[in-house]
């Protein structure tokens, strides 16, 4: 392993173990009864019966995306306090915790205990950017951070000492379950729309006062690659559901593809 | 003999049961319309099982509460037998003080068609190769093809003279009108945006104006609904709708029992028969019980919003207040309650 000389045998075993868990988890994402909500691979949900004859989710047979929620609040927790009062303070707001999705291969937990415990690897003295010496493979996004066009780096969002937490402007910890508190630091206008319920996604009861499940930022966006390559849309590309069946007697859809080159 | 006559008889004080008993003695020719609907060469269950009583029931809007109950009980029994599970047919009326409105963020839509498929799963449309009915269609819109090579630098083409008005004879910048059948591996594509369309629940719906039997009408919450049992399949509404929102069951609907959603509404997603028109109802079976529609919930990018237009705090009103909004074909004075917006 690339870091063999840098660590003692016990810790190396820990790392190797973590790495193999990681790859195993990567492969099992596409199990038969696993579907995804918004981000493929990072918003997975297991299909199961919640009441006789009622599934928690109904999924698309072609893309594995969730189509319907039998219970829109399954597996959710209260959204928790927000710094600014908004509408949802008057109604029940729940979210799906992000920690199990982000820590699905237990890397986060293992790393923060095994190495980044302040002793073996000392905590960084300050949060100034510096080249990373390790982890090029364990945290694949880290070396190709596409967020902020070079103006920010890891420790602007991640807690320098507590690796299982994010960080606010004052150095306080933010849970991975409340990424909106972190993203709202810079993206104020989007944050405001999100709080108003017109940016982002909610499911459940539309009525005022009705219980709602809110999607948090990282359920749709990849914070390490928000620009998503050249499309610049904020969303990772997905496979679309199949096109409609062609009308009877029509063999292809060329009629809607031409630019009129032959027409005149 | 017609439905008209049924109504007259009812007005004269004869009970429905009287009428149905007498119906047996009417000449065969007088029932030919009904018989035609029931005489599919290979009758599938859905249409064949429509009972005489169901076929001759009143327009839903004119039924008394008792008659509604009777009709719903009849339907629940038929559907439960047909699909082998307990089917519920709801009759929830419009909620007082609610006018439904919809807002769709075309800047966000990635064209994934999840809404289309979720709608089919929720609303019991016919599926499969033979007869596929989808209430939502997503159009792929091109951003235009412009290049220096395509530019016509000559102005008036010499051979044609000035009378042609100086058209450019090369299609630089020609934008396709919208593609229904796009099939890239991945969406969103770099050079396209997407425009989903469905019933706009017009406040002045042309489809309602043309319906000769008034089986499609606007309910007080602004949803335009259809009593499928009273639909004669003339398809006038399909011609009148400027948004291409209505679909016709040309054949026997193909709805596998295991995929059938048993939580239905009389005016919404209950299974349809051959020969009737259907369209989006803003998931009346959900929204009248407070739940968001299937398409709002499924959209993986949160492009779809639904709420009460009469409540300034609702999602839709907040969109109207703070975003750039437009409606399709506003010039037709149909007053759609389906708004498109951008951030
Ligand atoms: S969009 Fe078409 S079907 Fe819907 S209410 Fe308007 S005219 Fe009627
Ligand atoms: S589900 Fe949302 S993003 Fe996908 S096509 Fe429908 S509106 Fe667009």
XYZ file of C-alpha atoms and ligand atoms in Angstrom:
623
model
C 0.000 0.000 0.000
C 1.172 3.494 -0.755
C 1.416 4.541 2.875
C 3.029 1.398 4.230
C 6.141 3.138 5.525
C 4.154 5.867 7.174
C 2.139 3.871 9.637
C 2.497 1.096 12.149
C 1.202 -2.404 11.399
C -1.996 -2.170 13.438
C -3.131 1.009 11.830
C -2.276 -0.260 8.396
C -4.516 -3.249 8.970
C -7.220 -0.837 9.975
C -6.783 1.136 6.803
C -6.685 -1.919 4.598
C -9.807 -3.206 6.254
C -11.517 0.087 5.696
C -10.464 0.180 2.070
C -11.812 -3.274 1.367
C -15.092 -2.407 3.088
C -15.231 0.659 0.891
C -14.869 -1.258 -2.350
C -17.300 -3.913 -1.207
C -19.863 -1.243 -0.405
C -19.302 0.308 -3.819
C -20.191 -2.946 -5.515
C -23.238 -3.790 -3.453
C -24.939 -0.476 -4.218
C -26.708 -2.089 -7.175
C -28.460 -4.863 -5.276
C -31.863 -5.917 -6.567
C -33.908 -4.376 -3.819
C -31.865 -1.202 -3.454
C -33.048 1.962 -5.160
C -31.835 5.535 -5.088
C -33.747 8.705 -4.313
C -31.914 11.665 -5.837
C -28.171 10.967 -5.950
C -27.228 7.596 -7.301
C -25.041 5.801 -4.770
C -25.507 8.386 -2.050
C -29.227 8.320 -1.398
C -29.844 4.590 -1.361
C -32.946 3.006 0.096
C -33.767 -0.655 0.678
C -37.097 -1.781 -0.705
C -39.171 -3.509 1.974
C -42.725 -4.119 3.035
C -43.867 -1.712 5.738
C -47.480 -2.873 6.009
C -49.031 -5.936 4.428
C -49.096 -5.165 0.720
C -47.451 -1.739 1.096
C -43.824 -1.197 0.155
C -41.806 1.669 1.618
C -40.848 2.658 -1.912
C -41.757 1.621 -5.446
C -38.818 1.760 -7.827
C -38.310 2.114 -11.534
C -37.428 -1.235 -13.088
C -35.275 0.493 -15.716
C -33.194 2.973 -13.722
C -33.576 1.929 -10.087
C -34.839 5.375 -9.132
C -37.563 5.612 -6.498
C -40.942 6.344 -8.128
C -43.354 6.416 -5.191
C -43.033 6.510 -1.426
C -45.426 4.233 0.460
C -44.486 6.097 3.611
C -42.901 9.498 2.934
C -41.503 9.719 6.460
C -39.890 6.318 6.765
C -36.449 6.451 8.373
C -36.545 10.182 9.075
C -35.511 12.216 12.103
C -36.595 15.722 13.191
C -34.837 18.386 11.128
C -33.484 20.019 14.277
C -32.963 23.643 15.131
C -32.234 26.222 12.515
C -30.571 29.517 13.166
C -33.280 31.537 11.482
C -36.981 31.137 12.067
C -38.842 29.988 9.012
C -42.201 28.575 8.134
C -41.359 25.041 9.094
C -40.996 26.050 12.725
C -44.799 25.797 12.746
C -45.011 22.402 11.162
C -43.358 19.073 11.578
C -40.189 18.981 9.502
C -38.167 15.829 9.170
C -35.078 14.819 7.221
C -33.409 11.562 6.356
C -30.122 11.465 8.266
C -27.165 11.800 5.908
C -24.610 10.156 8.198
C -25.525 6.548 7.347
C -25.262 7.357 3.604
C -21.982 9.229 3.866
C -20.480 6.781 6.344
C -21.921 3.715 4.621
C -18.483 2.131 4.324
C -17.528 3.220 7.854
C -14.485 5.112 6.550
C -15.448 8.257 8.380
C -15.776 6.514 11.731
C -12.690 4.346 11.379
C -10.459 7.170 10.165
C -11.415 9.515 12.937
C -10.689 6.873 15.557
C -7.698 5.101 14.085
C -5.593 7.965 12.729
C -7.139 11.376 13.096
C -7.426 11.152 16.842
C -5.100 14.076 17.486
C -2.295 11.801 18.657
C -1.091 9.612 15.866
C -1.710 12.270 13.274
C -1.593 15.611 15.067
C -4.420 18.035 14.370
C -3.463 20.724 11.866
C -2.277 23.927 13.520
C -4.375 26.114 11.292
C -6.820 25.633 8.451
C -4.599 27.056 5.719
C -4.580 25.099 2.500
C -1.633 22.801 1.856
C -0.988 19.936 -0.545
C -2.374 16.609 0.623
C 0.257 13.948 1.115
C -2.065 10.995 1.593
C -5.533 9.712 0.888
C -5.434 10.203 -2.817
C -7.295 6.962 -3.298
C -9.332 6.722 -0.121
C -11.093 10.020 -0.657
C -11.312 10.101 -4.452
C -12.982 13.501 -4.611
C -10.307 15.141 -2.509
C -7.731 15.539 -5.235
C -10.190 16.906 -7.785
C -12.140 19.290 -5.667
C -14.448 21.257 -7.959
C -16.098 23.705 -5.666
C -15.336 27.366 -5.231
C -12.884 27.542 -8.147
C -9.857 27.190 -5.902
C -11.035 29.620 -3.255
C -11.836 26.952 -0.669
C -10.397 23.634 0.440
C -11.111 20.762 2.840
C -10.977 22.517 6.187
C -13.301 25.318 5.112
C -16.078 22.768 5.385
C -14.678 19.848 7.383
C -13.814 20.101 11.047
C -10.039 20.050 11.519
C -10.142 17.941 14.670
C -13.469 16.081 14.591
C -13.495 14.374 11.220
C -17.082 13.221 11.587
C -18.318 16.815 11.647
C -18.550 19.845 9.420
C -17.698 23.336 10.634
C -19.401 26.734 10.755
C -17.843 30.207 10.480
C -17.065 30.307 14.195
C -15.432 26.908 14.385
C -18.487 25.159 15.822
C -19.368 21.657 14.739
C -22.161 20.978 12.244
C -23.622 17.517 11.836
C -23.506 15.831 8.426
C -27.270 15.569 8.895
C -27.617 19.364 8.651
C -25.455 20.307 5.681
C -27.751 23.271 4.994
C -26.129 25.094 7.903
C -22.771 24.740 6.201
C -23.840 25.479 2.631
C -25.908 28.449 3.761
C -22.679 30.120 4.877
C -21.977 31.095 1.271
C -25.110 30.305 -0.719
C -27.414 32.716 1.065
C -29.914 33.274 -1.689
C -30.378 29.601 -2.430
C -30.588 28.943 1.286
C -33.395 31.466 1.581
C -35.325 29.855 -1.276
C -34.734 26.448 0.268
C -36.129 27.589 3.613
C -39.137 28.959 1.745
C -39.645 25.535 0.187
C -39.131 26.696 -3.390
C -35.581 25.454 -3.887
C -34.976 21.774 -3.342
C -37.336 18.977 -2.683
C -39.956 18.116 -0.096
C -42.422 15.251 0.129
C -45.379 14.529 2.387
C -48.267 16.883 3.089
C -48.588 20.031 0.968
C -50.905 21.822 3.381
C -49.673 24.486 5.739
C -49.007 22.806 9.048
C -48.736 19.369 7.425
C -45.734 17.153 8.086
C -43.016 17.357 5.463
C -39.818 15.537 4.716
C -37.174 17.994 3.511
C -34.293 17.015 1.272
C -31.008 18.512 2.479
C -28.299 19.912 0.188
C -26.124 16.817 -0.148
C -29.064 14.605 -1.014
C -29.075 16.211 -4.473
C -25.692 17.896 -4.913
C -22.187 16.470 -4.691
C -20.353 19.068 -2.587
C -16.964 18.011 -3.946
C -18.044 18.356 -7.550
C -20.960 20.763 -7.607
C -20.267 21.833 -11.152
C -20.632 18.289 -12.455
C -18.228 18.519 -15.310
C -18.968 20.582 -18.319
C -22.737 20.644 -18.070
C -22.456 22.954 -15.095
C -25.901 22.054 -13.817
C -25.344 21.159 -10.196
C -26.713 17.667 -10.716
C -24.858 14.540 -11.635
C -26.115 13.017 -14.847
C -28.600 10.148 -14.597
C -29.992 7.593 -17.005
C -33.392 8.795 -18.187
C -36.483 6.622 -18.101
C -37.387 5.168 -21.514
C -38.968 7.368 -24.190
C -42.667 6.952 -24.957
C -43.722 4.155 -27.297
C -43.900 5.456 -30.856
C -47.397 5.925 -32.277
C -48.722 3.016 -34.310
C -47.261 2.945 -37.793
C -44.301 5.176 -36.979
C -40.971 3.379 -37.193
C -38.686 6.071 -35.861
C -38.694 9.585 -34.494
C -36.576 11.165 -37.211
C -39.325 13.679 -37.938
C -38.536 15.515 -34.726
C -34.762 15.400 -35.087
C -34.131 17.147 -38.409
C -33.200 20.795 -38.592
C -35.045 21.381 -41.813
C -31.952 20.837 -43.941
C -34.002 18.844 -46.435
C -37.228 20.676 -45.909
C -36.874 23.536 -48.374
C -83.057 5.721 -25.710
C -80.243 7.556 -24.164
C -78.782 8.859 -20.982
C -80.943 11.887 -21.600
C -84.012 9.721 -21.228
C -82.679 8.284 -17.992
C -82.516 11.740 -16.593
C -86.031 12.583 -17.699
C -87.370 9.466 -16.101
C -85.566 10.277 -12.900
C -87.020 13.737 -12.987
C -90.464 12.196 -13.325
C -89.958 10.432 -10.062
C -89.104 6.931 -11.254
C -86.325 5.348 -9.229
C -83.125 4.106 -10.805
C -84.097 0.576 -9.986
C -87.415 1.001 -11.815
C -85.566 2.197 -14.800
C -83.065 -0.620 -14.768
C -85.776 -3.212 -14.404
C -87.542 -1.745 -17.407
C -84.301 -1.498 -19.306
C -84.400 -5.263 -19.757
C -87.552 -4.967 -21.809
C -86.284 -2.279 -24.166
C -85.506 -3.292 -27.713
C -82.043 -4.460 -28.508
C -81.557 -1.643 -30.977
C -82.153 0.956 -28.338
C -79.238 -0.392 -26.402
C -76.913 -0.724 -29.348
C -74.646 2.068 -28.181
C -74.028 0.306 -24.935
C -73.813 -3.049 -26.607
C -71.116 -1.787 -28.918
C -68.972 -0.750 -26.024
C -69.426 -4.155 -24.505
C -68.817 -6.184 -27.620
C -65.060 -6.278 -27.881
C -64.232 -9.400 -29.935
C -61.898 -10.529 -27.149
C -63.562 -8.863 -24.189
C -61.066 -8.209 -21.476
C -62.395 -7.999 -17.974
C -62.247 -4.258 -17.485
C -64.867 -3.246 -20.013
C -66.910 -6.454 -20.117
C -67.517 -6.324 -16.402
C -69.059 -2.885 -16.525
C -72.500 -3.739 -15.250
C -75.722 -2.426 -16.745
C -76.314 -0.504 -13.569
C -72.932 1.149 -13.891
C -73.455 1.866 -17.524
C -76.688 3.681 -16.910
C -75.806 5.573 -13.769
C -76.154 9.358 -13.688
C -73.496 11.931 -14.298
C -71.443 11.982 -11.090
C -72.055 15.664 -10.590
C -75.830 15.148 -10.568
C -75.881 12.150 -8.267
C -77.234 12.415 -4.754
C -74.901 11.352 -1.964
C -76.770 8.084 -1.782
C -76.352 7.438 -5.473
C -72.664 8.260 -5.259
C -72.264 5.774 -2.458
C -74.070 3.142 -4.482
C -71.940 3.800 -7.565
C -68.731 3.682 -5.579
C -69.682 0.478 -3.838
C -70.411 -1.073 -7.222
C -67.037 0.041 -8.553
C -65.088 -1.096 -5.509
C -66.632 -4.518 -5.862
C -65.855 -4.770 -9.555
C -62.278 -3.520 -9.204
C -61.533 -5.677 -6.174
C -62.652 -8.770 -8.041
C -60.823 -7.793 -11.193
C -57.494 -6.981 -9.561
C -57.618 -9.489 -6.736
C -57.051 -6.962 -3.984
C -59.042 -4.558 -1.853
C -59.547 -1.478 -4.011
C -60.690 1.790 -2.490
C -62.561 4.328 -4.610
C -62.553 7.685 -2.851
C -65.035 10.499 -3.317
C -63.282 13.287 -1.410
C -64.764 16.625 -2.491
C -62.747 19.786 -3.111
C -61.312 21.275 0.071
C -62.908 24.575 1.075
C -60.691 27.591 0.390
C -58.217 25.749 -1.814
C -57.360 26.532 -5.432
C -54.583 24.277 -6.641
C -51.696 25.742 -8.567
C -48.509 24.204 -9.884
C -45.067 25.617 -10.557
C -42.279 23.932 -12.469
C -38.698 25.138 -12.525
C -37.538 24.619 -16.116
C -34.064 25.696 -15.142
C -33.809 22.680 -12.845
C -35.561 19.949 -14.850
C -33.016 17.420 -16.101
C -35.376 15.550 -18.425
C -35.113 12.255 -16.569
C -38.797 11.329 -17.122
C -39.116 10.019 -13.557
C -42.283 12.137 -13.204
C -43.775 10.439 -16.260
C -43.247 6.957 -14.859
C -44.235 7.840 -11.301
C -47.467 9.278 -12.673
C -48.207 6.039 -14.518
C -47.511 3.967 -11.400
C -49.700 6.203 -9.247
C -52.576 6.796 -11.642
C -53.184 3.346 -13.129
C -52.676 4.261 -16.764
C -52.573 1.636 -19.480
C -48.995 0.504 -20.074
C -46.997 -1.666 -22.427
C -46.312 -1.654 -26.132
C -49.901 -2.107 -27.246
C -51.426 0.906 -25.585
C -49.234 3.205 -23.585
C -50.842 6.187 -21.934
C -48.720 8.806 -20.227
C -50.208 12.006 -18.841
C -46.924 13.870 -18.616
C -44.691 14.383 -21.601
C -41.229 15.860 -21.388
C -39.961 17.837 -24.347
C -36.303 18.145 -25.076
C -35.630 21.678 -26.243
C -32.564 22.459 -28.211
C -30.460 25.462 -27.465
C -29.933 26.205 -31.133
C -27.183 25.466 -33.643
C -25.102 28.461 -34.533
C -21.823 28.431 -36.381
C -19.852 30.769 -38.624
C -19.985 28.244 -41.502
C -23.774 28.205 -41.466
C -23.997 31.941 -41.818
C -25.416 33.140 -45.087
C -23.250 36.146 -45.897
C -24.922 37.000 -49.184
C -28.189 38.504 -48.098
C -30.539 38.323 -51.108
C -29.750 35.190 -53.070
C -29.028 36.441 -56.582
C -31.120 33.976 -58.508
C -34.288 34.675 -56.608
C -34.382 38.427 -56.711
C -35.496 40.887 -54.103
C -39.038 39.596 -53.818
C -38.029 36.664 -51.568
C -37.276 39.127 -48.840
C -33.707 38.265 -48.109
C -34.170 34.996 -46.269
C -31.080 33.184 -45.154
C -31.165 29.908 -47.061
C -29.204 27.944 -44.532
C -30.697 26.865 -41.255
C -28.240 28.558 -38.929
C -29.771 28.833 -35.491
C -32.761 26.692 -36.319
C -34.132 25.330 -33.081
C -36.176 22.162 -32.991
C -39.723 22.539 -31.763
C -39.232 19.962 -29.061
C -38.434 16.276 -29.050
C -40.528 13.651 -27.283
C -38.437 10.627 -28.138
C -34.979 11.728 -27.016
C -32.934 8.866 -25.658
C -29.425 9.817 -24.582
C -27.508 7.598 -22.152
C -27.416 10.333 -19.580
C -29.369 13.478 -18.831
C -29.126 16.416 -18.582
C -27.389 16.915 -21.895
C -25.145 19.881 -22.343
C -26.939 21.375 -25.328
C -30.549 20.970 -24.232
C -33.111 21.920 -21.678
C -36.358 20.162 -20.920
C -39.970 21.256 -20.796
C -42.436 18.903 -19.121
C -46.123 19.378 -19.970
C -49.331 17.975 -18.570
C -52.873 19.199 -17.938
C -52.658 22.809 -16.851
C -56.011 22.734 -15.009
C -57.133 25.829 -16.895
C -59.432 28.244 -15.112
C -61.302 28.664 -18.417
C -60.844 25.180 -19.809
C -61.719 24.801 -23.497
C -62.022 21.049 -22.985
C -64.942 21.621 -20.620
C -66.622 24.031 -23.003
C -66.739 21.512 -25.831
C -67.789 18.389 -23.932
C -71.278 17.568 -25.294
C -72.268 15.463 -22.287
C -70.583 17.622 -19.652
C -68.735 14.724 -18.174
C -65.611 16.805 -17.800
C -65.933 19.805 -15.551
C -64.018 22.099 -13.263
C -64.356 21.384 -9.564
C -64.213 24.244 -7.020
C -60.549 23.542 -6.166
C -59.738 24.289 -9.804
C -59.105 20.710 -10.864
C -60.700 19.698 -14.144
C -62.040 16.199 -13.673
C -63.738 13.523 -15.776
C -66.519 11.104 -14.851
C -65.269 8.218 -16.985
C -68.619 6.449 -16.843
C -70.396 9.324 -18.529
C -67.731 9.877 -21.218
C -69.021 8.935 -24.669
C -65.564 8.924 -26.234
C -66.269 11.635 -28.802
C -62.804 13.134 -28.164
C -63.947 16.733 -28.686
C -61.954 17.701 -25.586
C -58.793 16.226 -27.062
C -59.209 18.490 -30.046
C -59.990 21.513 -27.911
C -57.112 21.263 -25.454
C -54.278 23.528 -26.614
C -51.763 21.693 -24.421
C -52.242 18.172 -25.735
C -53.038 17.004 -22.231
C -55.752 14.426 -22.879
C -55.396 10.777 -23.830
C -57.890 8.289 -25.249
C -58.262 4.609 -24.439
C -58.525 3.296 -27.976
C -58.329 -0.242 -26.717
C -58.729 -2.190 -23.544
C -56.426 -0.611 -20.940
C -53.515 -2.845 -20.025
C -53.030 -2.610 -16.263
C -51.362 -5.617 -14.614
C -53.043 -6.505 -11.313
C -49.792 -6.519 -9.350
C -48.946 -2.989 -10.520
C -52.417 -1.580 -9.872
C -52.569 1.161 -7.237
C -55.607 0.303 -5.087
C -55.881 3.753 -3.485
C -58.070 5.516 -6.031
C -60.574 8.336 -6.467
C -63.772 8.241 -8.513
C -62.696 11.303 -10.504
C -59.030 10.374 -10.605
C -56.963 7.233 -10.865
C -59.608 4.524 -10.749
C -59.106 2.048 -13.595
C -60.553 3.286 -16.874
C -62.443 1.468 -19.580
C -61.988 1.229 -23.314
C -63.418 4.233 -25.105
C -62.932 6.949 -22.486
C -60.697 9.991 -22.205
C -58.332 10.604 -19.320
C -55.766 13.174 -18.184
C -53.816 14.534 -15.223
C -55.953 15.452 -12.203
C -53.153 16.772 -9.953
C -53.479 13.355 -8.260
C -56.902 14.215 -6.880
C -56.769 11.035 -4.784
C -53.733 12.431 -2.982
C -54.091 16.195 -3.004
C -57.613 16.209 -1.591
C -56.227 14.272 1.352
C -53.366 16.732 1.817
C -50.580 14.774 0.156
C -48.392 16.110 -2.632
C -48.811 14.645 -6.110
C -46.685 11.765 -7.344
C -44.770 13.991 -9.779
C -43.972 16.632 -7.141
C -42.632 13.957 -4.835
C -40.634 11.989 -7.381
C -38.747 14.765 -9.155
C -35.155 14.057 -8.127
C -34.137 17.690 -8.561
C -37.137 19.252 -6.842
C -38.278 21.131 -9.935
C -41.975 20.611 -9.187
C -44.062 22.584 -6.672
C -47.757 22.408 -5.849
C -49.794 24.419 -3.406
C -52.836 26.522 -2.668
C -52.971 29.627 -4.857
C -55.223 31.317 -2.296
C -52.632 30.999 0.473
C -49.856 33.618 0.190
C -47.580 31.359 2.255
C -47.846 28.390 -0.106
C -44.938 27.188 -2.249
C -46.646 28.277 -5.431
C -47.462 31.762 -4.232
C -43.885 32.180 -3.019
C -42.667 31.171 -6.452
C -45.033 33.669 -8.061
C -43.835 36.368 -5.677
C -40.100 35.849 -6.014
C -39.285 34.143 -9.336
C -39.598 34.849 -13.025
C -42.764 33.100 -14.115
C -44.584 32.404 -17.364
C -47.477 30.282 -18.605
C -47.831 28.495 -21.914
C -50.127 30.014 -24.526
C -51.299 32.773 -22.216
C -52.664 34.433 -25.360
C -55.475 31.880 -25.518
C -57.087 33.112 -22.298
C -57.312 29.626 -20.880
C -55.758 30.872 -17.624
C -53.695 27.784 -16.883
C -52.836 27.190 -13.226
C -49.558 25.583 -14.237
C -46.671 28.038 -14.061
C -43.134 27.667 -15.324
C -40.389 29.480 -13.497
C -36.681 30.208 -13.435
C -34.432 31.197 -10.556
S -54.822 21.783 -20.176
Fe -56.255 20.928 -21.661
S -57.262 19.234 -20.581
Fe -56.281 20.516 -19.013
S -57.895 21.951 -18.372
Fe -56.715 22.986 -19.990
S -57.824 22.526 -21.878
Fe -58.565 21.067 -20.323
S -38.808 14.219 -12.741
Fe -38.255 16.397 -12.550
S -36.254 16.538 -13.584
Fe -37.142 14.581 -14.222
S -38.228 15.087 -16.147
Fe -39.752 15.277 -14.497
S -39.688 17.456 -13.925
Fe -37.827 17.042 -15.114
